[in-house]
Each structure stands twice: as C-alpha cells, then as structure tokens.
PDB file of C-alpha atoms in Angstrom:
ATOM      1  CA  MET A   1     -29.290  -6.447  10.274  1.00  0.00           C
ATOM      2  CA  VAL A   2     -27.314  -9.650  10.024  1.00  0.00           C
ATOM      3  CA  LYS A   3     -27.276 -11.755  13.148  1.00  0.00           C
ATOM      4  CA  GLY A   4     -24.995 -14.643  13.907  1.00  0.00           C
ATOM      5  CA  ARG A   5     -23.146 -16.679  11.319  1.00  0.00           C
ATOM      6  CA  GLN A   6     -24.638 -16.758   7.888  1.00  0.00           C
ATOM      7  CA  THR A   7     -23.882 -18.727   4.826  1.00  0.00           C
ATOM      8  CA  GLU A   8     -21.972 -17.026   2.057  1.00  0.00           C
ATOM      9  CA  GLY A   9     -25.112 -16.792  -0.036  1.00  0.00           C
ATOM     10  CA  ALA A  10     -27.098 -15.262   2.800  1.00  0.00           C
ATOM     11  CA  VAL A  11     -24.409 -12.651   3.410  1.00  0.00           C
ATOM     12  CA  ARG A  12     -24.457 -11.707  -0.249  1.00  0.00           C
ATOM     13  CA  GLU A  13     -28.210 -11.424  -0.179  1.00  0.00           C
ATOM     14  CA  THR A  14     -27.932  -9.128   2.813  1.00  0.00           C
ATOM     15  CA  LEU A  15     -25.287  -6.997   1.119  1.00  0.00           C
ATOM     16  CA  GLU A  16     -27.449  -6.668  -1.964  1.00  0.00           C
ATOM     17  CA  GLN A  17     -30.401  -5.693   0.197  1.00  0.00           C
ATOM     18  CA  VAL A  18     -28.300  -3.047   1.948  1.00  0.00           C
ATOM     19  CA  TYR A  19     -27.211  -1.703  -1.424  1.00  0.00           C
ATOM     20  CA  ARG A  20     -30.756  -1.479  -2.734  1.00  0.00           C
ATOM     21  CA  THR A  21     -32.036   0.147   0.457  1.00  0.00           C
ATOM     22  CA  HIS A  22     -29.147   2.585   0.967  1.00  0.00           C
ATOM     23  CA  ARG A  23     -28.106   3.171  -2.633  1.00  0.00           C
ATOM     24  CA  GLN A  24     -28.683   6.930  -2.410  1.00  0.00           C
ATOM     25  CA  GLY A  25     -27.008   7.269   0.984  1.00  0.00           C
ATOM     26  CA  LEU A  26     -23.965   5.264  -0.088  1.00  0.00           C
ATOM     27  CA  TYR A  27     -23.548   7.303  -3.248  1.00  0.00           C
ATOM     28  CA  THR A  28     -24.021  10.574  -1.357  1.00  0.00           C
ATOM     29  CA  LEU A  29     -21.407   9.527   1.199  1.00  0.00           C
ATOM     30  CA  ALA A  30     -18.935   8.659  -1.550  1.00  0.00           C
ATOM     31  CA  LEU A  31     -19.700  11.916  -3.335  1.00  0.00           C
ATOM     32  CA  SER A  32     -19.253  13.945  -0.158  1.00  0.00           C
ATOM     33  CA  ILE A  33     -15.740  12.500   0.146  1.00  0.00           C
ATOM     34  CA  THR A  34     -14.551  12.330  -3.459  1.00  0.00           C
ATOM     35  CA  ARG A  35     -16.420  15.506  -4.562  1.00  0.00           C
ATOM     36  CA  CYS A  36     -16.604  13.920  -8.011  1.00  0.00           C
ATOM     37  CA  PRO A  37     -19.619  11.998  -9.395  1.00  0.00           C
ATOM     38  CA  ASN A  38     -17.511   9.585 -11.441  1.00  0.00           C
ATOM     39  CA  ARG A  39     -15.209   8.783  -8.554  1.00  0.00           C
ATOM     40  CA  ALA A  40     -18.171   8.398  -6.231  1.00  0.00           C
ATOM     41  CA  GLU A  41     -19.596   5.814  -8.577  1.00  0.00           C
ATOM     42  CA  ASP A  42     -16.218   4.089  -8.758  1.00  0.00           C
ATOM     43  CA  ALA A  43     -15.944   4.107  -4.973  1.00  0.00           C
ATOM     44  CA  VAL A  44     -19.285   2.382  -4.500  1.00  0.00           C
ATOM     45  CA  GLN A  45     -18.427  -0.174  -7.143  1.00  0.00           C
ATOM     46  CA  ASP A  46     -14.938  -0.801  -5.762  1.00  0.00           C
ATOM     47  CA  ALA A  47     -16.312  -1.230  -2.263  1.00  0.00           C
ATOM     48  CA  PHE A  48     -18.821  -3.822  -3.396  1.00  0.00           C
ATOM     49  CA  ALA A  49     -16.260  -5.566  -5.585  1.00  0.00           C
ATOM     50  CA  ARG A  50     -14.318  -6.180  -2.376  1.00  0.00           C
ATOM     51  CA  LEU A  51     -17.407  -6.970  -0.315  1.00  0.00           C
ATOM     52  CA  TRP A  52     -18.555  -9.660  -2.734  1.00  0.00           C
ATOM     53  CA  GLN A  53     -15.224 -11.431  -2.309  1.00  0.00           C
ATOM     54  CA  SER A  54     -14.916 -10.945   1.418  1.00  0.00           C
ATOM     55  CA  ASP A  55     -15.297 -13.788   3.875  1.00  0.00           C
ATOM     56  CA  ALA A  56     -16.388 -11.446   6.660  1.00  0.00           C
ATOM     57  CA  ARG A  57     -19.626 -12.075   8.492  1.00  0.00           C
ATOM     58  CA  PRO A  58     -20.636  -8.651   9.781  1.00  0.00           C
ATOM     59  CA  GLY A  59     -22.872  -8.303  12.807  1.00  0.00           C
ATOM     60  CA  ASP A  60     -24.736  -5.366  11.287  1.00  0.00           C
ATOM     61  CA  ALA A  61     -24.272  -5.147   7.534  1.00  0.00           C
ATOM     62  CA  VAL A  62     -25.393  -1.522   7.203  1.00  0.00           C
ATOM     63  CA  PRO A  63     -22.444   0.207   8.930  1.00  0.00           C
ATOM     64  CA  TYR A  64     -20.160  -2.451   7.469  1.00  0.00           C
ATOM     65  CA  VAL A  65     -21.150  -1.469   3.934  1.00  0.00           C
ATOM     66  CA  PHE A  66     -21.016   2.255   4.679  1.00  0.00           C
ATOM     67  CA  ALA A  67     -17.526   1.794   6.126  1.00  0.00           C
ATOM     68  CA  ALA A  68     -16.402  -0.077   2.998  1.00  0.00           C
ATOM     69  CA  VAL A  69     -17.721   2.650   0.705  1.00  0.00           C
ATOM     70  CA  ARG A  70     -16.169   5.344   2.882  1.00  0.00           C
ATOM     71  CA  HIS A  71     -12.750   3.678   2.761  1.00  0.00           C
ATOM     72  CA  ALA A  72     -12.954   3.196  -0.997  1.00  0.00           C
ATOM     73  CA  ALA A  73     -13.962   6.837  -1.447  1.00  0.00           C
ATOM     74  CA  ILE A  74     -11.117   8.086   0.757  1.00  0.00           C
ATOM     75  CA  ASP A  75      -8.700   5.919  -1.201  1.00  0.00           C
ATOM     76  CA  LEU A  76      -9.909   7.283  -4.537  1.00  0.00           C
ATOM     77  CA  ALA A  77      -9.934  10.845  -3.260  1.00  0.00           C
ATOM     78  CA  ARG A  78      -6.311  10.530  -2.146  1.00  0.00           C
ATOM     79  CA  ARG A  79      -5.255   9.172  -5.509  1.00  0.00           C
ATOM     80  CA  ALA A  80      -7.203  11.900  -7.272  1.00  0.00           C
ATOM     81  CA  ALA A  81      -5.469  14.509  -5.145  1.00  0.00           C
ATOM     82  CA  THR A  82      -2.136  13.337  -6.500  1.00  0.00           C
ATOM     83  CA  ALA A  83      -3.455  13.138 -10.057  1.00  0.00           C
ATOM     84  CA  GLY A  84      -4.671  16.705 -10.207  1.00  0.00           C
ATOM     85  CA  ARG A  85      -7.314  19.139  -9.065  1.00  0.00           C
ATOM     86  CA  HIS A  86     -10.862  19.215 -10.275  1.00  0.00           C
ATOM     87  CA  GLU A  87     -13.900  21.345  -9.608  1.00  0.00           C
ATOM     88  CA  PRO A  88     -15.547  19.878  -6.482  1.00  0.00           C
ATOM     89  CA  ALA A  89     -19.055  18.607  -7.060  1.00  0.00           C
ATOM     90  CA  SER A  90     -21.852  19.087  -4.569  1.00  0.00           C
ATOM     91  CA  ILE A  91     -23.895  16.269  -3.096  1.00  0.00           C
ATOM     92  CA  PHE A  92     -26.957  18.347  -3.949  1.00  0.00           C
ATOM     93  CA  ASN A  93     -28.622  18.836  -7.260  1.00  0.00           C
ATOM     94  CA  GLY A  94     -28.093  22.262  -8.731  1.00  0.00           C
ATOM     95  CA  VAL A  95     -31.763  22.929  -9.218  1.00  0.00           C
ATOM     96  CA  PRO A  96     -34.110  23.147  -6.233  1.00  0.00           C
ATOM     97  CA  ARG A  97     -37.577  21.742  -6.464  1.00  0.00           C
ATOM     98  CA  ALA A  98     -40.073  24.123  -8.006  1.00  0.00           C
ATOM     99  CA  PRO A  99     -42.170  25.718  -5.271  1.00  0.00           C
ATOM    100  CA  ALA A 100     -45.934  25.797  -5.501  1.00  0.00           C
ATOM    101  CA  ASP A 101     -45.956  29.520  -4.768  1.00  0.00           C
ATOM    102  CA  PRO A 102     -44.114  31.510  -7.472  1.00  0.00           C
ATOM    103  CA  ALA A 103     -43.411  34.253  -4.945  1.00  0.00           C
ATOM    104  CA  ALA A 104     -41.406  31.756  -2.948  1.00  0.00           C
ATOM    105  CA  THR A 105     -39.035  30.977  -5.805  1.00  0.00           C
ATOM    106  CA  VAL A 106     -36.367  33.445  -4.781  1.00  0.00           C
ATOM    107  CA  ILE A 107     -36.526  32.335  -1.177  1.00  0.00           C
ATOM    108  CA  ASP A 108     -36.287  28.688  -2.111  1.00  0.00           C
ATOM    109  CA  ALA A 109     -33.419  29.217  -4.496  1.00  0.00           C
ATOM    110  CA  GLU A 110     -31.635  31.296  -1.884  1.00  0.00           C
ATOM    111  CA  THR A 111     -32.382  28.726   0.780  1.00  0.00           C
ATOM    112  CA  HIS A 112     -31.040  26.005  -1.432  1.00  0.00           C
ATOM    113  CA  ARG A 113     -27.864  27.902  -2.151  1.00  0.00           C
ATOM    114  CA  ARG A 114     -27.214  28.796   1.476  1.00  0.00           C
ATOM    115  CA  ILE A 115     -27.832  25.295   2.766  1.00  0.00           C
ATOM    116  CA  ARG A 116     -25.708  23.785   0.013  1.00  0.00           C
ATOM    117  CA  ASP A 117     -22.851  26.180   0.722  1.00  0.00           C
ATOM    118  CA  ALA A 118     -23.166  25.637   4.459  1.00  0.00           C
ATOM    119  CA  VAL A 119     -23.001  21.863   4.117  1.00  0.00           C
ATOM    120  CA  GLU A 120     -20.189  21.935   1.570  1.00  0.00           C
ATOM    121  CA  SER A 121     -18.088  24.176   3.769  1.00  0.00           C
ATOM    122  CA  LEU A 122     -18.336  21.905   6.796  1.00  0.00           C
ATOM    123  CA  PRO A 123     -15.160  20.058   7.769  1.00  0.00           C
ATOM    124  CA  GLN A 124     -15.142  16.672   6.083  1.00  0.00           C
ATOM    125  CA  ALA A 125     -15.671  14.702   9.288  1.00  0.00           C
ATOM    126  CA  GLU A 126     -18.727  16.781  10.183  1.00  0.00           C
ATOM    127  CA  ARG A 127     -20.054  16.585   6.642  1.00  0.00           C
ATOM    128  CA  GLU A 128     -19.708  12.808   6.741  1.00  0.00           C
ATOM    129  CA  ALA A 129     -21.615  12.722  10.021  1.00  0.00           C
ATOM    130  CA  VAL A 130     -24.455  14.739   8.491  1.00  0.00           C
ATOM    131  CA  VAL A 131     -24.547  12.547   5.397  1.00  0.00           C
ATOM    132  CA  LEU A 132     -24.541   9.318   7.386  1.00  0.00           C
ATOM    133  CA  LYS A 133     -27.297  10.483   9.737  1.00  0.00           C
ATOM    134  CA  VAL A 134     -29.560  12.515   7.482  1.00  0.00           C
ATOM    135  CA  TYR A 135     -29.088  10.880   4.083  1.00  0.00           C
ATOM    136  CA  GLY A 136     -27.873   7.450   5.155  1.00  0.00           C
ATOM    137  CA  GLY A 137     -30.467   7.099   7.874  1.00  0.00           C
ATOM    138  CA  LEU A 138     -27.971   5.498  10.242  1.00  0.00           C
ATOM    139  CA  THR A 139     -28.346   5.488  14.000  1.00  0.00           C
ATOM    140  CA  PHE A 140     -25.563   6.929  16.128  1.00  0.00           C
ATOM    141  CA  GLU A 141     -24.503   3.386  16.991  1.00  0.00           C
ATOM    142  CA  GLN A 142     -24.285   2.473  13.301  1.00  0.00           C
ATOM    143  CA  MET A 143     -22.420   5.692  12.581  1.00  0.00           C
ATOM    144  CA  ALA A 144     -19.912   4.843  15.285  1.00  0.00           C
ATOM    145  CA  ASP A 145     -19.423   1.406  13.716  1.00  0.00           C
ATOM    146  CA  ALA A 146     -19.059   2.826  10.223  1.00  0.00           C
ATOM    147  CA  LEU A 147     -16.564   5.465  11.296  1.00  0.00           C
ATOM    148  CA  GLY A 148     -14.736   3.261  13.787  1.00  0.00           C
ATOM    149  CA  GLU A 149     -15.084   5.832  16.518  1.00  0.00           C
ATOM    150  CA  PRO A 150     -16.795   5.972  19.937  1.00  0.00           C
ATOM    151  CA  LEU A 151     -20.490   6.736  19.881  1.00  0.00           C
ATOM    152  CA  PRO A 152     -20.252   9.901  22.053  1.00  0.00           C
ATOM    153  CA  THR A 153     -17.608  11.311  19.720  1.00  0.00           C
ATOM    154  CA  VAL A 154     -19.767  10.714  16.672  1.00  0.00           C
ATOM    155  CA  ALA A 155     -22.903  12.060  18.322  1.00  0.00           C
ATOM    156  CA  SER A 156     -21.207  15.239  19.516  1.00  0.00           C
ATOM    157  CA  ARG A 157     -19.652  15.762  16.096  1.00  0.00           C
ATOM    158  CA  TYR A 158     -23.076  15.511  14.492  1.00  0.00           C
ATOM    159  CA  ARG A 159     -24.560  17.999  16.943  1.00  0.00           C
ATOM    160  CA  ARG A 160     -21.635  20.336  16.358  1.00  0.00           C
ATOM    161  CA  ALA A 161     -22.252  20.106  12.619  1.00  0.00           C
ATOM    162  CA  LEU A 162     -25.915  21.005  13.090  1.00  0.00           C
ATOM    163  CA  GLU A 163     -24.969  23.950  15.291  1.00  0.00           C
ATOM    164  CA  THR A 164     -22.579  25.180  12.629  1.00  0.00           C
ATOM    165  CA  LEU A 165     -25.248  24.817   9.968  1.00  0.00           C
ATOM    166  CA  SER A 166     -27.736  26.546  12.220  1.00  0.00           C
ATOM    167  CA  ARG A 167     -25.448  29.559  12.530  1.00  0.00           C
ATOM    168  CA  ARG A 168     -24.677  29.711   8.823  1.00  0.00           C
ATOM    169  CA  ILE A 169     -28.247  29.485   7.645  1.00  0.00           C
ATOM    170  CA  LYS A 170     -29.667  31.584  10.427  1.00  0.00           C
ATOM    171  CA  GLY A 171     -33.004  33.037   9.427  1.00  0.00           C
ATOM    172  CA  ILE A 172     -33.937  30.292   7.018  1.00  0.00           C
ATOM    173  CA  VAL A 173     -35.383  28.091   9.711  1.00  0.00           C
ATOM    174  CA  GLU A 174     -37.497  30.960  11.018  1.00  0.00           C
ATOM    175  CA  VAL A 175     -38.675  31.739   7.486  1.00  0.00           C
ATOM    176  CA  SER A 176     -39.407  28.088   6.969  1.00  0.00           C
ATOM    177  CA  ASN A 177     -41.399  27.937  10.209  1.00  0.00           C
ATOM    178  CA  ASP A 178     -43.345  31.078   9.332  1.00  0.00           C
ATOM    179  CA  LYS A 179     -44.494  29.640   6.034  1.00  0.00           C
TER     180      LYS A 179
ATOM    181  CA  MET B   1     -34.258  23.914  16.073  1.00  0.00           C
ATOM    182  CA  THR B   2     -32.179  20.809  15.467  1.00  0.00           C
ATOM    183  CA  SER B   3     -35.058  18.936  13.918  1.00  0.00           C
ATOM    184  CA  ASP B   4     -35.874  22.023  11.795  1.00  0.00           C
ATOM    185  CA  ILE B   5     -32.407  21.945  10.315  1.00  0.00           C
ATOM    186  CA  GLU B   6     -32.598  18.209   9.796  1.00  0.00           C
ATOM    187  CA  ASN B   7     -35.913  18.670   8.018  1.00  0.00           C
ATOM    188  CA  LEU B   8     -34.449  21.361   5.793  1.00  0.00           C
ATOM    189  CA  LEU B   9     -31.539  19.100   4.943  1.00  0.00           C
ATOM    190  CA  ARG B  10     -33.885  16.260   4.086  1.00  0.00           C
ATOM    191  CA  GLU B  11     -35.808  18.516   1.723  1.00  0.00           C
ATOM    192  CA  MET B  12     -32.703  19.334  -0.248  1.00  0.00           C
ATOM    193  CA  PRO B  13     -32.667  17.545  -3.610  1.00  0.00           C
ATOM    194  CA  LEU B  14     -29.722  15.168  -3.716  1.00  0.00           C
ATOM    195  CA  ARG B  15     -27.653  14.344  -6.729  1.00  0.00           C
ATOM    196  CA  LYS B  16     -28.918  10.949  -7.842  1.00  0.00           C
ATOM    197  CA  PRO B  17     -26.626   8.003  -8.474  1.00  0.00           C
ATOM    198  CA  PRO B  18     -26.477   7.133 -12.173  1.00  0.00           C
ATOM    199  CA  ALA B  19     -28.548   4.241 -13.446  1.00  0.00           C
ATOM    200  CA  SER B  20     -25.365   2.469 -14.502  1.00  0.00           C
ATOM    201  CA  LEU B  21     -24.342   2.078 -10.861  1.00  0.00           C
ATOM    202  CA  ASP B  22     -26.726  -0.837 -10.325  1.00  0.00           C
ATOM    203  CA  ALA B  23     -25.218  -2.786 -13.182  1.00  0.00           C
ATOM    204  CA  ARG B  24     -21.697  -2.029 -12.033  1.00  0.00           C
ATOM    205  CA  VAL B  25     -22.334  -3.006  -8.412  1.00  0.00           C
ATOM    206  CA  LEU B  26     -24.675  -5.937  -8.836  1.00  0.00           C
ATOM    207  CA  GLY B  27     -22.959  -7.181 -11.977  1.00  0.00           C
ATOM    208  CA  ALA B  28     -19.776  -7.687 -10.009  1.00  0.00           C
ATOM    209  CA  ARG B  29     -21.635 -10.029  -7.700  1.00  0.00           C
ATOM    210  CA  ALA B  30     -21.967 -12.669 -10.380  1.00  0.00           C
ATOM    211  CA  ARG B  31     -18.454 -12.219 -11.641  1.00  0.00           C
ATOM    212  CA  PRO B  32     -16.167 -15.092 -10.741  1.00  0.00           C
ATOM    213  CA  GLY B  33     -13.440 -14.212  -8.313  1.00  0.00           C
ATOM    214  CA  ARG B  34     -11.263 -15.846  -5.739  1.00  0.00           C
ATOM    215  CA  ARG B  35     -14.226 -17.628  -4.248  1.00  0.00           C
ATOM    216  CA  THR B  36     -14.511 -20.035  -7.153  1.00  0.00           C
ATOM    217  CA  TRP B  37     -11.864 -22.184  -5.508  1.00  0.00           C
ATOM    218  CA  PRO B  38     -14.229 -24.762  -3.963  1.00  0.00           C
ATOM    219  CA  ILE B  39     -15.534 -25.614  -7.422  1.00  0.00           C
ATOM    220  CA  ALA B  40     -12.033 -25.682  -8.781  1.00  0.00           C
ATOM    221  CA  VAL B  41     -10.850 -27.997  -6.012  1.00  0.00           C
ATOM    222  CA  ALA B  42     -13.645 -30.369  -6.909  1.00  0.00           C
ATOM    223  CA  ALA B  43     -12.587 -30.142 -10.537  1.00  0.00           C
ATOM    224  CA  GLY B  44      -9.012 -30.906  -9.543  1.00  0.00           C
ATOM    225  CA  ALA B  45     -10.066 -33.944  -7.571  1.00  0.00           C
ATOM    226  CA  LEU B  46     -12.186 -35.101 -10.492  1.00  0.00           C
ATOM    227  CA  ALA B  47      -9.227 -34.727 -12.831  1.00  0.00           C
ATOM    228  CA  ALA B  48      -7.040 -36.738 -10.507  1.00  0.00           C
ATOM    229  CA  ALA B  49      -9.651 -39.468 -10.426  1.00  0.00           C
ATOM    230  CA  ALA B  50      -9.874 -39.365 -14.217  1.00  0.00           C
ATOM    231  CA  ALA B  51      -6.126 -39.755 -14.463  1.00  0.00           C
ATOM    232  CA  LEU B  52      -6.296 -42.814 -12.213  1.00  0.00           C
ATOM    233  CA  VAL B  53      -9.005 -44.399 -14.326  1.00  0.00           C
ATOM    234  CA  ILE B  54      -7.071 -43.740 -17.507  1.00  0.00           C
ATOM    235  CA  ALA B  55      -3.976 -45.259 -16.012  1.00  0.00           C
ATOM    236  CA  PHE B  56      -5.763 -48.430 -14.934  1.00  0.00           C
ATOM    237  CA  VAL B  57      -7.433 -49.095 -18.265  1.00  0.00           C
ATOM    238  CA  LEU B  58      -4.219 -48.781 -20.220  1.00  0.00           C
ATOM    239  CA  PRO B  59      -2.898 -51.962 -21.778  1.00  0.00           C
ATOM    240  CA  ARG B  60       0.267 -53.178 -20.067  1.00  0.00           C
ATOM    241  CA  GLY B  61      -0.508 -50.837 -17.272  1.00  0.00           C
ATOM    242  CA  THR B  62       1.553 -52.687 -14.747  1.00  0.00           C
ATOM    243  CA  GLU B  63       2.931 -49.564 -13.151  1.00  0.00           C
ATOM    244  CA  THR B  64      -0.162 -47.446 -13.109  1.00  0.00           C
ATOM    245  CA  GLY B  65       0.306 -46.625  -9.470  1.00  0.00           C
ATOM    246  CA  ALA B  66       2.999 -44.203 -10.493  1.00  0.00           C
ATOM    247  CA  VAL B  67       0.483 -42.193 -12.457  1.00  0.00           C
ATOM    248  CA  ALA B  68      -1.823 -41.442  -9.603  1.00  0.00           C
ATOM    249  CA  PRO B  69      -1.361 -37.803  -8.674  1.00  0.00           C
ATOM    250  CA  GLY B  70      -2.299 -36.476  -5.308  1.00  0.00           C
ATOM    251  CA  ALA B  71      -5.232 -34.097  -5.604  1.00  0.00           C
ATOM    252  CA  PRO B  72      -3.795 -30.658  -4.966  1.00  0.00           C
ATOM    253  CA  PRO B  73      -5.816 -28.425  -2.668  1.00  0.00           C
ATOM    254  CA  ALA B  74      -6.015 -25.575  -5.093  1.00  0.00           C
ATOM    255  CA  PRO B  75      -8.340 -24.135  -7.695  1.00  0.00           C
ATOM    256  CA  ALA B  76      -8.111 -25.767 -11.053  1.00  0.00           C
ATOM    257  CA  PRO B  77      -9.898 -25.575 -14.318  1.00  0.00           C
ATOM    258  CA  VAL B  78      -8.495 -28.867 -15.522  1.00  0.00           C
ATOM    259  CA  GLN B  79      -7.865 -30.486 -18.844  1.00  0.00           C
ATOM    260  CA  VAL B  80      -6.916 -34.111 -19.090  1.00  0.00           C
ATOM    261  CA  ALA B  81      -5.460 -35.330 -22.334  1.00  0.00           C
ATOM    262  CA  SER B  82      -4.488 -38.911 -22.736  1.00  0.00           C
ATOM    263  CA  GLN B  83      -3.890 -41.539 -25.314  1.00  0.00           C
ATOM    264  CA  ALA B  84      -5.817 -44.267 -23.579  1.00  0.00           C
ATOM    265  CA  GLY B  85      -5.986 -46.469 -26.601  1.00  0.00           C
ATOM    266  CA  GLN B  86      -2.248 -46.498 -27.023  1.00  0.00           C
ATOM    267  CA  ALA B  87       0.666 -47.572 -24.964  1.00  0.00           C
ATOM    268  CA  GLY B  88       2.190 -44.089 -24.960  1.00  0.00           C
ATOM    269  CA  PRO B  89       2.569 -41.740 -22.020  1.00  0.00           C
ATOM    270  CA  VAL B  90      -0.344 -40.271 -20.150  1.00  0.00           C
ATOM    271  CA  ARG B  91      -0.515 -36.512 -20.009  1.00  0.00           C
ATOM    272  CA  LEU B  92      -2.246 -34.754 -17.156  1.00  0.00           C
ATOM    273  CA  GLU B  93      -2.540 -30.992 -17.239  1.00  0.00           C
ATOM    274  CA  GLN B  94      -3.844 -28.881 -14.369  1.00  0.00           C
ATOM    275  CA  ASN B  95      -4.189 -25.129 -14.318  1.00  0.00           C
ATOM    276  CA  TRP B  96      -4.709 -22.984 -11.239  1.00  0.00           C
ATOM    277  CA  THR B  97      -5.995 -19.527 -11.998  1.00  0.00           C
ATOM    278  CA  GLU B  98      -6.882 -16.698  -9.701  1.00  0.00           C
ATOM    279  CA  VAL B  99      -8.090 -13.293 -10.849  1.00  0.00           C
ATOM    280  CA  SER B 100      -8.125 -10.415  -8.415  1.00  0.00           C
ATOM    281  CA  TYR B 101      -9.204  -6.815  -8.873  1.00  0.00           C
ATOM    282  CA  GLU B 102      -6.647  -4.250  -7.731  1.00  0.00           C
ATOM    283  CA  GLY B 103      -8.544  -1.013  -8.245  1.00  0.00           C
ATOM    284  CA  LEU B 104      -8.327   1.885 -10.644  1.00  0.00           C
ATOM    285  CA  VAL B 105      -5.092   3.228 -12.033  1.00  0.00           C
ATOM    286  CA  ALA B 106      -4.412   6.200 -14.265  1.00  0.00           C
ATOM    287  CA  PRO B 107      -0.963   5.817 -15.842  1.00  0.00           C
ATOM    288  CA  ASP B 108      -1.221   9.006 -17.888  1.00  0.00           C
ATOM    289  CA  ASN B 109      -3.428  10.810 -15.370  1.00  0.00           C
ATOM    290  CA  GLU B 110      -6.201  10.945 -17.938  1.00  0.00           C
ATOM    291  CA  THR B 111      -7.378   7.493 -18.846  1.00  0.00           C
ATOM    292  CA  PRO B 112      -8.670   5.550 -15.848  1.00  0.00           C
ATOM    293  CA  LEU B 113      -8.031   1.845 -16.151  1.00  0.00           C
ATOM    294  CA  ARG B 114      -9.219  -1.071 -14.063  1.00  0.00           C
ATOM    295  CA  LYS B 115      -6.320  -3.227 -13.003  1.00  0.00           C
ATOM    296  CA  PHE B 116      -6.738  -6.974 -12.694  1.00  0.00           C
ATOM    297  CA  ARG B 117      -4.042  -9.482 -11.758  1.00  0.00           C
ATOM    298  CA  ARG B 118      -4.317 -12.989 -13.156  1.00  0.00           C
ATOM    299  CA  GLN B 119      -2.056 -15.549 -11.546  1.00  0.00           C
ATOM    300  CA  THR B 120      -1.849 -18.910 -13.215  1.00  0.00           C
ATOM    301  CA  ILE B 121       0.078 -22.062 -12.432  1.00  0.00           C
ATOM    302  CA  GLU B 122       0.241 -24.652 -15.182  1.00  0.00           C
ATOM    303  CA  HIS B 123       1.204 -28.091 -14.085  1.00  0.00           C
ATOM    304  CA  VAL B 124       1.741 -30.786 -16.688  1.00  0.00           C
ATOM    305  CA  ARG B 125       2.686 -34.357 -15.905  1.00  0.00           C
ATOM    306  CA  TRP B 126       3.612 -37.001 -18.446  1.00  0.00           C
ATOM    307  CA  THR B 127       3.775 -40.581 -17.263  1.00  0.00           C
ATOM    308  CA  ASP B 128       4.809 -43.580 -19.288  1.00  0.00           C
ATOM    309  CA  PRO B 129       3.033 -46.507 -17.625  1.00  0.00           C
ATOM    310  CA  SER B 130       5.232 -49.059 -19.351  1.00  0.00           C
ATOM    311  CA  SER B 131       8.463 -47.726 -17.958  1.00  0.00           C
ATOM    312  CA  GLY B 132       7.217 -45.740 -14.972  1.00  0.00           C
ATOM    313  CA  ILE B 133       9.096 -42.659 -16.174  1.00  0.00           C
ATOM    314  CA  ARG B 134       7.432 -39.465 -15.111  1.00  0.00           C
ATOM    315  CA  VAL B 135       8.125 -35.909 -16.257  1.00  0.00           C
ATOM    316  CA  GLU B 136       6.552 -32.882 -14.637  1.00  0.00           C
ATOM    317  CA  THR B 137       6.656 -29.198 -15.483  1.00  0.00           C
ATOM    318  CA  THR B 138       5.266 -26.334 -13.432  1.00  0.00           C
ATOM    319  CA  THR B 139       4.939 -22.908 -15.012  1.00  0.00           C
ATOM    320  CA  PRO B 140       3.879 -19.922 -12.901  1.00  0.00           C
ATOM    321  CA  ARG B 141       2.499 -16.921 -14.727  1.00  0.00           C
ATOM    322  CA  ASP B 142       1.566 -13.500 -13.402  1.00  0.00           C
ATOM    323  CA  GLU B 143      -0.310 -11.203 -15.751  1.00  0.00           C
ATOM    324  CA  ILE B 144      -1.592  -7.675 -15.304  1.00  0.00           C
ATOM    325  CA  ILE B 145      -4.696  -6.887 -17.295  1.00  0.00           C
ATOM    326  CA  LEU B 146      -5.757  -3.278 -17.782  1.00  0.00           C
ATOM    327  CA  ILE B 147      -9.266  -2.528 -18.975  1.00  0.00           C
ATOM    328  CA  ARG B 148     -10.451   0.965 -19.755  1.00  0.00           C
ATOM    329  CA  ALA B 149     -12.853   2.059 -17.017  1.00  0.00           C
ATOM    330  CA  ASP B 150     -16.308   2.968 -18.164  1.00  0.00           C
ATOM    331  CA  LEU B 151     -16.838   6.361 -16.551  1.00  0.00           C
ATOM    332  CA  GLN B 152     -20.050   7.376 -18.250  1.00  0.00           C
TER     333      GLN B 152
END
C-alpha cells in the first residue's frame, strides 16, 4: 500500500511490486473481460504503459493498478467487438490437475468442467467480482476502489455470484467435502 | 458453503500469463516517454548558456546580447552549431520532441499495430553578431508511427 506523497521513483517501484505480486490476478482479470489471451496480455501492457507515465500518486496502488488493467481490457474488448467475433477463451486451463486417485479422474474432470462453465456463464460484473476477490486477492474495500462502486454493492454482488455458482455446481461441494 | 465454493475456485488451474508479459510490462518502464522533459529542459538551458558563451567569445562581438535566447520551458534534445572561429552568423538549433503511445489499432482488422505519435518542434535561430540581424524558423512536425504488435 502506498501512503502519502511519494517520489516518482518510489511510485514506480510500488507499481512494479504490485505487478510482480498480482501478475496472475491482473492477467486473469484482463482475460475474464477480453476473453482472449493475446488481448489480455495487451491490456496489461497498455495499462502499465499508461501507469508508468502517469503523475498520479495513488493511496492504495493495488486497486489503482487493477482499475487501470480493467479499463484497458474493457477498451480492447470493445474494439475487438467491432473488429469481429472470436472464440471466447476461458480464464482456466483446459486440463485439470491430475488427481492422486485414478478413480477420481472422472469426478475431477467433471468438476473442472462444471465450475469452469459456471464461472464463464456468470454476468461479467459478477465474474469480475469473483476474479478480483478469489484470484486477485483483493479486499472488498479494494474491490470497491478498483470498480469505482460502493463497498456494499460490490460485496453483495460477490455474494450473489457465489450463490449462483453454488446453485450451478450443486453436489460438487458435497462430493468435495465427502472426500 | 461459501468458503467451500471459494476453495473450489482457488483449486481451479488458471491460465498462466505468458513469459513475454514481464518483458512487455517492465520493459516499458525504462522506455523514455513524456516524463523525460525535466532532463530536456536542463538540456535546453545548457544550450542557451552555450549559445551565450559562443556569442561572447566571438571576435567583434559587440552585439552579442542579441544572441542570447531565453531558455524555453520545454523538452529539448539540443544541438548547437556555430562558427566560433569566424565572424559569420551563429546558429542555434533546438528540438522539442514528445513521443506518446496511443494504443493498438488494426487498420485491416487482421494486423494489430501499436500506434505512437511523435510531435517535434524544430527551432533554428541564426544571429549575425556583427550586424545584429537575427533569423528564426520554427517547424512543427506531427508523425504517426505504426509498429507491428508482437502478439506471440
């Protein structure tokens, strides 16, 4: 977290630290919006290209960076929408981790597929909330900053997303608990 | 229940960012951009001082005061060319350049290109210290540079 006024060099150091710490979360957020690995990469790069040149002194650099990546991703996704359709890419890898128990393979593959489909079919705003919280590791306060929305709105949206996921993957959690 | 779902989500293998992302993100940090202007201002001031010195050491430099340019508050990679050993005019050239990145474009919807705008102002001043005659030219230039985006 960046407190108070910092020198330009210190701000850049902080931004670099945020990138290194949240690299996966930032990329996943961009991917969840653009649905294209190449554009997600471009979005992260474009966001940082602007951040490096910015004079802003953010209070908390983490939501500031996530917000920049989100805006860049939305911008690229809009331009891509006008350029043509493409097969949407998932934020998840296609291959689940190999289970220790071979008998569990089918269950794990099925679990993977159902969770992936459930997450991908969430409304974008709810999917972003899940990505920011679960894969970005942001607090609700940071999420509210990154999204530019009130904290209660963001928190309730996240809970709503989990409820939706819970309904769509009903049974998996019980299976998971039984194991 | 909520934490169970969160745990399941955390166990899902995520698509990893490509290794090239680090170079693209962190490489841009060292790239010169708009924020080079403090250095350029210093360079401009230095050039102005150099022009003054050249003017004062000229033979028959009775009107050297006319040569002294005010240091412009702008970025400037500067070149000073003079004929200090002669009585001819003094030439002072200052260039202001700013490069800004304007995002990706795809003119043919297939080839993504990175669009950069380079804005340059060339300012050249000739001063004849013997006569005090001064000629100045200012040339603005706006260039768009397109570079093929490296998308893996």
